[in-house]
Short mmCIF file of C-alpha atoms (C1' of nucleotides) in Angstrom, two decimals:
data_model
loop_
_atom_site.label_atom_id
_atom_site.label_comp_id
_atom_site.label_asym_id
_atom_site.label_seq_id
_atom_site.Cartn_x
_atom_site.Cartn_y
_atom_site.Cartn_z
CA MET R 140 134.02 113.62 155.80
CA LYS R 141 136.77 115.27 156.06
CA TRP R 142 139.17 115.89 153.37
CA HIS R 143 141.97 114.26 155.08
CA ASP R 144 141.97 110.69 156.04
CA LEU R 145 140.02 108.72 153.55
CA SER R 146 142.26 105.72 154.24
CA GLU R 147 139.83 104.58 156.85
CA GLU R 148 137.13 103.90 154.88
CA ALA R 149 135.91 100.96 153.82
CA CYS R 150 135.39 101.47 150.29
CA PRO R 151 138.40 100.53 148.64
CA LEU R 152 137.82 103.74 146.21
CA ALA R 153 137.62 105.97 148.93
CA ARG R 154 140.20 105.29 150.12
CA ALA R 155 142.50 105.47 146.51
CA MET R 156 140.66 109.04 146.58
CA GLY R 157 142.94 109.51 149.56
CA VAL R 158 145.91 108.69 147.59
CA VAL R 159 145.40 110.28 144.04
CA GLY R 160 142.37 112.38 144.65
CA ASP R 161 143.51 115.38 143.30
CA ARG R 162 145.01 117.18 140.47
CA TRP R 163 148.84 115.80 140.79
CA THR R 164 149.01 113.09 142.20
CA LEU R 165 148.52 110.61 139.18
CA LEU R 166 150.25 112.79 136.71
CA ILE R 167 153.16 112.27 139.27
CA LEU R 168 152.99 108.53 138.85
CA ARG R 169 152.77 109.32 135.29
CA GLU R 170 155.49 111.21 135.07
CA CYS R 171 157.66 108.12 137.67
CA PHE R 172 156.29 105.96 134.80
CA LEU R 173 157.87 107.31 132.19
CA GLY R 174 161.09 107.04 133.96
CA VAL R 175 160.98 110.52 136.34
CA ARG R 176 162.87 109.88 139.40
CA ARG R 177 164.40 113.50 140.47
CA PHE R 178 162.59 116.26 142.79
CA ASP R 179 163.47 118.89 139.78
CA HIS R 180 162.62 117.31 136.82
CA TYR R 181 158.77 116.21 138.62
CA GLN R 182 158.94 119.87 138.93
CA LYS R 183 159.93 121.42 135.96
CA ARG R 184 158.18 119.24 133.39
CA LEU R 185 154.95 119.31 135.64
CA GLY R 186 155.04 122.84 136.47
CA ILE R 187 153.92 122.11 139.84
CA THR R 188 154.80 124.36 143.05
CA ARG R 189 157.75 123.28 144.91
CA HIS R 190 155.96 123.03 147.57
CA LEU R 191 152.97 120.64 146.05
CA LEU R 192 155.19 118.48 145.05
CA ALA R 193 156.84 117.39 148.16
CA GLU R 194 154.04 117.30 150.10
CA ARG R 195 152.83 115.00 147.44
CA LEU R 196 155.69 112.96 146.56
CA LYS R 197 155.70 112.55 150.68
CA ARG R 198 152.50 111.42 150.23
CA LEU R 199 152.86 109.07 148.06
CA GLU R 200 155.96 107.63 149.89
CA SER R 201 153.76 107.28 152.86
CA MET R 202 151.37 105.53 151.09
CA GLY R 203 153.71 103.11 149.61
CA LEU R 204 153.86 103.48 145.93
CA LEU R 205 156.99 105.42 145.50
CA GLU R 206 160.64 104.98 147.93
CA LYS R 207 162.99 107.52 148.46
CA ARG R 208 166.43 106.60 148.22
CA PRO R 209 169.74 108.02 147.65
CA TYR R 210 171.79 107.81 144.28
CA GLN R 211 174.93 110.03 145.38
CA GLU R 212 176.43 111.36 149.29
CA ARG R 213 177.97 114.27 149.23
CA PRO R 214 175.70 116.51 149.09
CA LEU R 215 173.14 113.85 150.05
CA ARG R 216 170.29 113.64 147.13
CA HIS R 217 167.78 111.37 147.02
CA GLU R 218 165.43 110.17 144.36
CA TYR R 219 161.74 108.34 144.09
CA ARG R 220 160.93 105.11 142.71
CA LEU R 221 157.99 103.05 142.11
CA THR R 222 157.77 100.12 144.58
CA MET R 223 156.07 97.41 144.00
CA SER R 224 152.72 98.71 144.84
CA GLY R 225 153.38 101.72 142.64
CA LYS R 226 154.12 99.84 139.51
CA GLU R 227 150.72 98.02 139.89
CA PHE R 228 148.98 101.30 139.56
CA ALA R 229 149.97 100.93 135.59
CA PRO R 230 146.90 99.03 134.46
CA VAL R 231 145.07 102.51 136.37
CA LEU R 232 146.68 104.85 133.93
CA LEU R 233 146.15 102.09 131.32
CA ALA R 234 142.01 101.85 131.84
CA MET R 235 141.89 105.85 132.21
CA GLN R 236 143.94 107.22 129.59
CA HIS R 237 142.11 105.05 127.02
CA TRP R 238 139.10 105.67 128.88
CA ALA R 239 140.36 109.90 128.65
CA GLN R 240 141.52 109.21 125.17
CA ARG R 241 137.98 107.82 123.83
CA ASN R 242 135.40 109.95 125.59
CA LEU R 243 137.45 113.63 126.20
CA PRO R 244 139.01 114.45 122.70
CA SER R 245 141.44 116.80 122.13
CA GLU R 246 143.21 118.16 118.68
CA GLU R 247 147.00 117.49 119.70
CA PRO R 248 148.38 114.03 119.49
CA MET R 249 149.09 112.12 121.75
CA PRO R 250 151.90 113.15 124.12
CA PHE R 251 153.18 109.14 124.65
CA ALA R 252 152.05 105.65 123.62
CA PHE R 253 151.90 102.50 126.02
CA VAL R 254 153.46 99.85 124.02
CA SER R 255 154.20 95.80 124.62
CA ARG R 256 157.69 95.77 125.38
CA GLU R 257 156.98 91.77 123.19
CA SER R 258 155.23 93.56 120.10
CA GLU R 259 156.57 96.34 120.88
CA LYS R 260 152.80 97.70 118.92
CA VAL R 261 150.86 100.13 121.25
CA VAL R 262 148.13 98.58 122.88
CA GLU R 263 144.34 98.71 123.35
CA PRO R 264 143.55 97.97 127.00
CA VAL R 265 140.39 96.04 127.83
CA VAL R 266 139.47 94.90 131.42
CA THR R 267 138.80 91.48 131.67
CA ASP R 268 138.04 88.99 134.47
CA ARG R 269 140.85 86.95 135.45
CA ASP R 270 139.44 83.72 135.59
CA SER R 271 136.69 83.71 132.54
CA GLY R 272 138.61 86.13 130.58
CA GLU R 273 135.46 87.60 129.61
CA GLU R 274 135.66 91.53 128.57
CA LEU R 275 134.25 93.49 131.92
CA ASN R 276 132.32 96.78 131.64
CA HIS R 277 128.78 98.03 132.35
CA ARG R 278 127.00 95.74 130.21
CA THR R 279 128.08 92.87 131.47
CA VAL R 280 129.78 93.87 135.49
CA LEU R 281 127.25 94.96 137.96
CA MET R 282 127.74 96.77 140.97
CA VAL R 283 125.72 95.03 143.98
CA PRO R 284 126.53 96.06 147.94
CA ALA R 285 127.52 93.49 150.24
CA ASP R 286 124.82 94.96 152.33
CA PRO R 287 121.14 93.88 151.73
CA GLU R 288 119.92 97.11 153.50
CA ALA R 289 122.10 99.20 151.83
CA ALA R 290 121.02 97.73 148.42
CA LYS R 291 117.16 97.85 149.48
CA ALA R 292 117.70 101.48 150.41
CA ILE R 293 118.87 102.36 147.35
CA ALA R 294 116.48 99.79 145.29
CA LYS R 295 113.22 101.61 147.57
CA HIS R 296 113.58 104.52 144.58
CA LEU R 297 114.64 102.59 141.92
CA PRO R 298 113.15 100.62 139.65
CA GLN R 299 115.64 98.01 139.58
CA LEU R 300 119.41 98.09 140.39
CA GLY R 301 122.11 98.18 138.31
CA TRP R 302 124.27 100.04 135.73
CA LYS R 303 121.27 100.73 133.60
CA MET O 1426 149.12 125.14 135.29
CA LYS O 1427 145.91 126.55 136.57
CA TRP O 1428 143.37 124.07 138.47
CA HIS O 1429 140.86 124.69 135.79
CA ASP O 1430 141.01 123.73 132.43
CA LEU O 1431 142.70 120.87 131.91
CA SER O 1432 140.64 120.31 128.94
CA GLU O 1433 142.79 122.20 126.53
CA GLU O 1434 145.81 119.81 127.93
CA ALA O 1435 147.54 117.02 124.78
CA CYS O 1436 147.78 114.32 127.36
CA PRO O 1437 144.83 112.57 128.33
CA LEU O 1438 145.43 112.04 132.16
CA ALA O 1439 145.54 115.32 132.21
CA ARG O 1440 142.53 115.80 130.75
CA ALA O 1441 140.86 112.66 132.59
CA MET O 1442 142.18 114.92 135.66
CA GLY O 1443 140.20 117.79 134.70
CA VAL O 1444 136.93 115.45 135.43
CA VAL O 1445 138.03 113.46 138.33
CA GLY O 1446 141.16 115.08 139.38
CA ASP O 1447 139.46 115.83 143.34
CA ARG O 1448 138.46 114.39 146.43
CA TRP O 1449 134.47 113.55 145.52
CA THR O 1450 133.79 113.17 141.42
CA LEU O 1451 135.39 109.66 141.43
CA LEU O 1452 132.79 108.66 144.55
CA ILE O 1453 129.50 109.98 143.05
CA LEU O 1454 130.46 107.74 139.93
CA ARG O 1455 130.76 104.85 142.20
CA GLU O 1456 127.35 105.80 143.83
CA CYS O 1457 126.03 106.21 139.95
CA PHE O 1458 127.02 102.71 139.39
CA LEU O 1459 125.52 101.70 142.09
CA GLY O 1460 122.38 103.32 140.91
CA VAL O 1461 121.64 106.15 143.29
CA ARG O 1462 120.01 109.47 140.50
CA ARG O 1463 119.21 111.88 142.92
CA PHE O 1464 120.69 115.10 144.43
CA ASP O 1465 119.52 114.03 147.88
CA HIS O 1466 120.96 110.54 147.49
CA TYR O 1467 124.09 111.53 146.64
CA GLN O 1468 123.95 114.18 149.03
CA LYS O 1469 123.30 111.69 151.97
CA ARG O 1470 125.26 108.76 151.27
CA LEU O 1471 128.85 111.00 150.39
CA GLY O 1472 128.27 113.03 152.88
CA ILE O 1473 129.78 116.16 150.60
CA THR O 1474 127.98 119.54 150.80
CA ARG O 1475 125.32 119.88 148.69
CA HIS O 1476 127.12 123.31 147.40
CA LEU O 1477 130.35 120.73 146.30
CA LEU O 1478 127.74 117.90 145.19
CA ALA O 1479 125.75 120.45 142.81
CA GLU O 1480 129.36 121.49 141.21
CA ARG O 1481 130.54 118.30 141.20
CA LEU O 1482 127.26 117.96 138.64
CA LYS O 1483 127.33 120.14 136.73
CA ARG O 1484 130.73 119.37 135.56
CA LEU O 1485 129.84 115.41 135.26
CA GLU O 1486 126.98 117.00 133.03
CA SER O 1487 128.96 119.21 131.20
CA MET O 1488 132.14 116.79 130.16
CA GLY O 1489 129.20 114.26 129.53
CA LEU O 1490 129.40 111.67 131.85
CA LEU O 1491 125.93 112.45 133.48
CA GLU O 1492 123.02 113.78 132.31
CA LYS O 1493 119.91 115.71 133.51
CA ARG O 1494 116.66 114.68 132.57
CA PRO O 1495 113.25 114.61 134.60
CA TYR O 1496 111.97 112.57 136.54
CA GLN O 1497 108.71 114.71 136.94
CA GLU O 1498 107.11 117.95 136.08
CA ARG O 1499 104.81 119.87 138.73
CA PRO O 1500 107.25 120.56 141.05
CA LEU O 1501 109.92 120.01 137.98
CA ARG O 1502 112.66 117.67 139.68
CA HIS O 1503 115.49 116.29 137.72
CA GLU O 1504 117.30 112.89 138.18
CA TYR O 1505 120.96 112.75 136.81
CA ARG O 1506 122.29 109.36 134.70
CA LEU O 1507 125.21 108.09 133.42
CA THR O 1508 125.37 108.76 129.77
CA MET O 1509 127.49 106.29 127.32
CA SER O 1510 130.76 108.04 128.52
CA GLY O 1511 130.11 107.90 132.13
CA LYS O 1512 129.35 104.24 131.69
CA GLU O 1513 132.42 103.77 130.09
CA PHE O 1514 134.28 104.86 133.06
CA ALA O 1515 133.06 101.40 134.64
CA PRO O 1516 136.85 99.77 133.41
CA VAL O 1517 138.43 102.37 134.94
CA LEU O 1518 136.65 101.72 138.48
CA LEU O 1519 137.22 98.03 137.96
CA ALA O 1520 141.01 99.07 137.81
CA MET O 1521 141.17 101.28 140.68
CA GLN O 1522 139.23 99.36 142.78
CA HIS O 1523 141.25 96.17 142.54
CA TRP O 1524 144.49 98.25 142.91
CA ALA O 1525 143.20 100.12 146.21
CA GLN O 1526 141.83 96.64 147.51
CA ARG O 1527 145.03 95.06 147.46
CA ASN O 1528 147.45 98.29 147.91
CA LEU O 1529 145.66 99.86 150.34
CA PRO O 1530 144.10 97.34 152.92
CA SER O 1531 142.02 97.67 155.36
CA GLU O 1532 139.94 96.26 158.54
CA GLU O 1533 136.65 96.84 156.92
CA PRO O 1534 134.49 94.47 154.77
CA MET O 1535 134.09 96.01 150.71
CA PRO O 1536 131.03 97.55 151.06
CA PHE O 1537 130.39 95.97 147.79
CA ALA O 1538 131.24 93.63 145.08
CA PHE O 1539 131.79 93.78 141.17
CA VAL O 1540 129.69 90.77 139.72
CA SER O 1541 129.60 89.11 136.38
CA ARG O 1542 126.12 89.38 135.32
CA GLU O 1543 126.12 86.01 133.04
CA SER O 1544 128.33 83.49 135.77
CA GLU O 1545 126.83 85.95 139.00
CA LYS O 1546 130.50 85.35 140.21
CA VAL O 1547 132.73 88.36 141.89
CA VAL O 1548 134.84 89.13 138.94
CA GLU O 1549 138.92 89.81 139.26
CA PRO O 1550 139.84 92.85 137.16
CA VAL O 1551 142.81 91.90 134.57
CA VAL O 1552 143.79 94.96 131.53
CA THR O 1553 144.89 93.26 129.20
CA ASP O 1554 145.15 93.62 125.20
CA ARG O 1555 142.51 93.53 123.19
CA ASP O 1556 144.31 92.62 119.97
CA SER O 1557 146.77 89.61 121.71
CA GLY O 1558 145.26 89.16 125.04
CA GLU O 1559 148.16 89.83 127.05
CA GLU O 1560 148.32 91.13 130.15
CA LEU O 1561 149.37 94.46 130.77
CA ASN O 1562 151.08 95.66 133.24
CA HIS O 1563 154.40 97.33 134.42
CA ARG O 1564 156.29 93.92 132.98
CA THR O 1565 154.54 93.97 130.24
CA VAL O 1566 154.26 97.47 128.94
CA LEU O 1567 156.76 100.32 128.17
CA MET O 1568 155.42 103.85 128.07
CA VAL O 1569 156.82 105.54 125.63
CA PRO O 1570 156.95 109.84 124.36
CA ALA O 1571 155.74 109.75 120.99
CA ASP O 1572 158.92 112.73 120.66
CA PRO O 1573 161.93 111.48 120.92
CA GLU O 1574 163.03 114.33 121.84
CA ALA O 1575 161.50 113.90 124.53
CA ALA O 1576 162.68 110.38 125.33
CA LYS O 1577 165.97 111.99 125.06
CA ALA O 1578 165.55 114.71 127.49
CA ILE O 1579 164.54 112.26 130.63
CA ALA O 1580 166.76 109.61 129.24
CA LYS O 1581 170.06 112.10 129.24
CA HIS O 1582 169.12 111.89 133.49
CA LEU O 1583 168.62 108.02 133.68
CA PRO O 1584 170.63 104.83 132.78
CA GLN O 1585 167.41 103.40 130.65
CA LEU O 1586 163.98 104.71 130.15
CA GLY O 1587 161.02 102.49 130.54
CA TRP O 1588 159.06 101.22 134.04
CA LYS O 1589 161.94 99.90 135.76
"C1'" DA G 707 189.72 132.33 146.43
"C1'" DT G 708 185.39 134.16 145.31
"C1'" DA G 709 180.84 133.77 142.57
"C1'" DA G 710 177.78 131.42 140.11
"C1'" DT G 711 175.17 126.78 140.12
"C1'" DT G 712 172.35 122.57 141.37
"C1'" DG G 713 169.24 120.35 143.54
"C1'" DA G 714 166.00 119.22 147.22
"C1'" DG G 715 163.49 121.50 149.58
"C1'" DT G 716 160.61 125.14 153.54
"C1'" DT G 717 158.59 129.53 154.08
"C1'" DC G 718 156.06 133.41 152.99
"C1'" DT G 719 151.55 135.53 151.34
"C1'" DA G 720 147.63 136.17 148.47
"C1'" DT G 721 144.26 133.30 145.87
"C1'" DT G 722 141.01 129.56 145.57
"C1'" DT G 723 138.86 125.66 147.04
"C1'" DT G 724 136.11 123.59 150.30
"C1'" DG G 725 133.22 122.69 154.86
"C1'" DG G 726 129.87 123.65 157.29
"C1'" DA G 727 124.84 125.94 158.06
"C1'" DA G 728 121.04 128.36 156.93
"C1'" DC G 729 117.70 129.96 153.58
"C1'" DT G 730 114.81 129.95 148.63
"C1'" DC G 731 110.93 128.07 145.91
"C1'" DA G 732 107.70 125.00 144.49
"C1'" DT G 733 104.17 121.65 145.64
"C1'" DT G 734 102.47 118.38 147.64
"C1'" DA G 735 101.20 115.47 152.62
"C1'" DT G 736 98.38 116.70 156.99
"C1'" DA K 1499 97.44 126.72 157.92
"C1'" DT K 1500 102.03 124.13 158.30
"C1'" DA K 1501 104.99 120.95 158.18
"C1'" DA K 1502 108.10 118.43 154.64
"C1'" DT K 1503 110.25 117.20 150.26
"C1'" DG K 1504 113.43 118.08 146.99
"C1'" DA K 1505 116.77 120.49 144.39
"C1'" DG K 1506 119.47 124.08 144.89
"C1'" DT K 1507 121.46 128.67 146.50
"C1'" DT K 1508 124.27 132.11 149.33
"C1'" DC K 1509 127.16 133.36 153.01
"C1'" DC K 1510 130.85 132.99 156.38
"C1'" DA K 1511 134.98 130.51 157.71
"C1'" DA K 1512 138.73 126.90 157.31
"C1'" DA K 1513 141.43 124.87 154.50
"C1'" DA K 1514 144.58 123.88 150.16
"C1'" DT K 1515 146.57 125.51 146.22
"C1'" DA K 1516 149.89 129.23 143.24
"C1'" DG K 1517 153.74 131.98 143.33
"C1'" DA K 1518 157.34 134.03 144.55
"C1'" DA K 1519 161.09 134.14 147.48
"C1'" DC K 1520 164.65 131.84 150.62
"C1'" DT K 1521 167.52 128.39 152.47
"C1'" DC K 1522 171.75 124.96 152.80
"C1'" DA K 1523 175.61 122.09 151.34
"C1'" DA K 1524 178.78 121.03 147.57
"C1'" DT K 1525 180.19 121.29 143.23
"C1'" DT K 1526 181.65 124.28 139.49
"C1'" DA K 1527 183.15 128.22 136.71
"C1'" DT K 1528 186.07 132.24 137.24
#
DNA sequence: ATAATTGAGTTCTATTTTGGAACTCATTAT
DNA sequence: ATAATGAGTTCCAAAATAGAACTCAATTAT
């Protein structure tokens, strides 16, 4: 497997790695959600090199998470905004932030918070099933290979399949 | 910011990038959740080089997501299993898989599914607030800098702050 | 009128990471 | 005695990243 072009992979997680599978991209998205839109602001806030930032923004645009739009002419300047696809990434950020806060402890206080627009309270993100409302985690959900052959291939070496 | 040691960052998302901020680590975790435990199985299933795999497993172990435990002696052999911290990563995988499935379309059929142990039905992961049950997404949640100065610094260049 | 600044990149070289293949080492199977 | 397993390690080439400097158009400051 090559570093490039995970975009053809059957596994959605692998395709996602083609977009956010590096040190910076998720942090760029974080900045987007904080309201940052311009090249130099991303660059200064993140400390990323201009070279890489340009590359990553191009990728996020080509993958449909950001769109580049002019905010002035003379001189022509563009800003980067989240598209619907980019905005829909918010739950992933919420889940990951929640995991990291609990599992990668730090002395430092959180530099930001996720707040409900309605209640104005800090939220605690939990993943649930749309249909049943049941909480989804390693105790309640099983990851099963679609191909029974693949399941067998794994099971051959395992007492039983699942998130033990 | 250096490529290494995001572990001291104040932002939990940045610290998370120190663990899963590369092409492979999340895919290794996917394999863990599918039930894979041994070095050669990860290697063959992912097509990752043995070199990098060893490196990544070492990191996942040192960050507390996996533990290495002997499954036989003579010759001594180890397997890698999810720790509690690793298992708690499941919701992140669910959210990301859901996002990618909708936003990075593919011809290929999904190679696996997330199934409720209880209902045995395929789940649809939604992020909600533990307290209110409210669905959390870009429409309902706001990301706010903890430091009011930081908020102002961003707002200076923006009509208004928030996930617009 | 000339010089400095802003904003958004691009180019260049030096380091680091990654990819790929081959090699090790202890034990077991043939 | 020879080959195969399992879990790595070592080595070299290729690709990605870091860091700094450079471009270019237009605008503001002197």
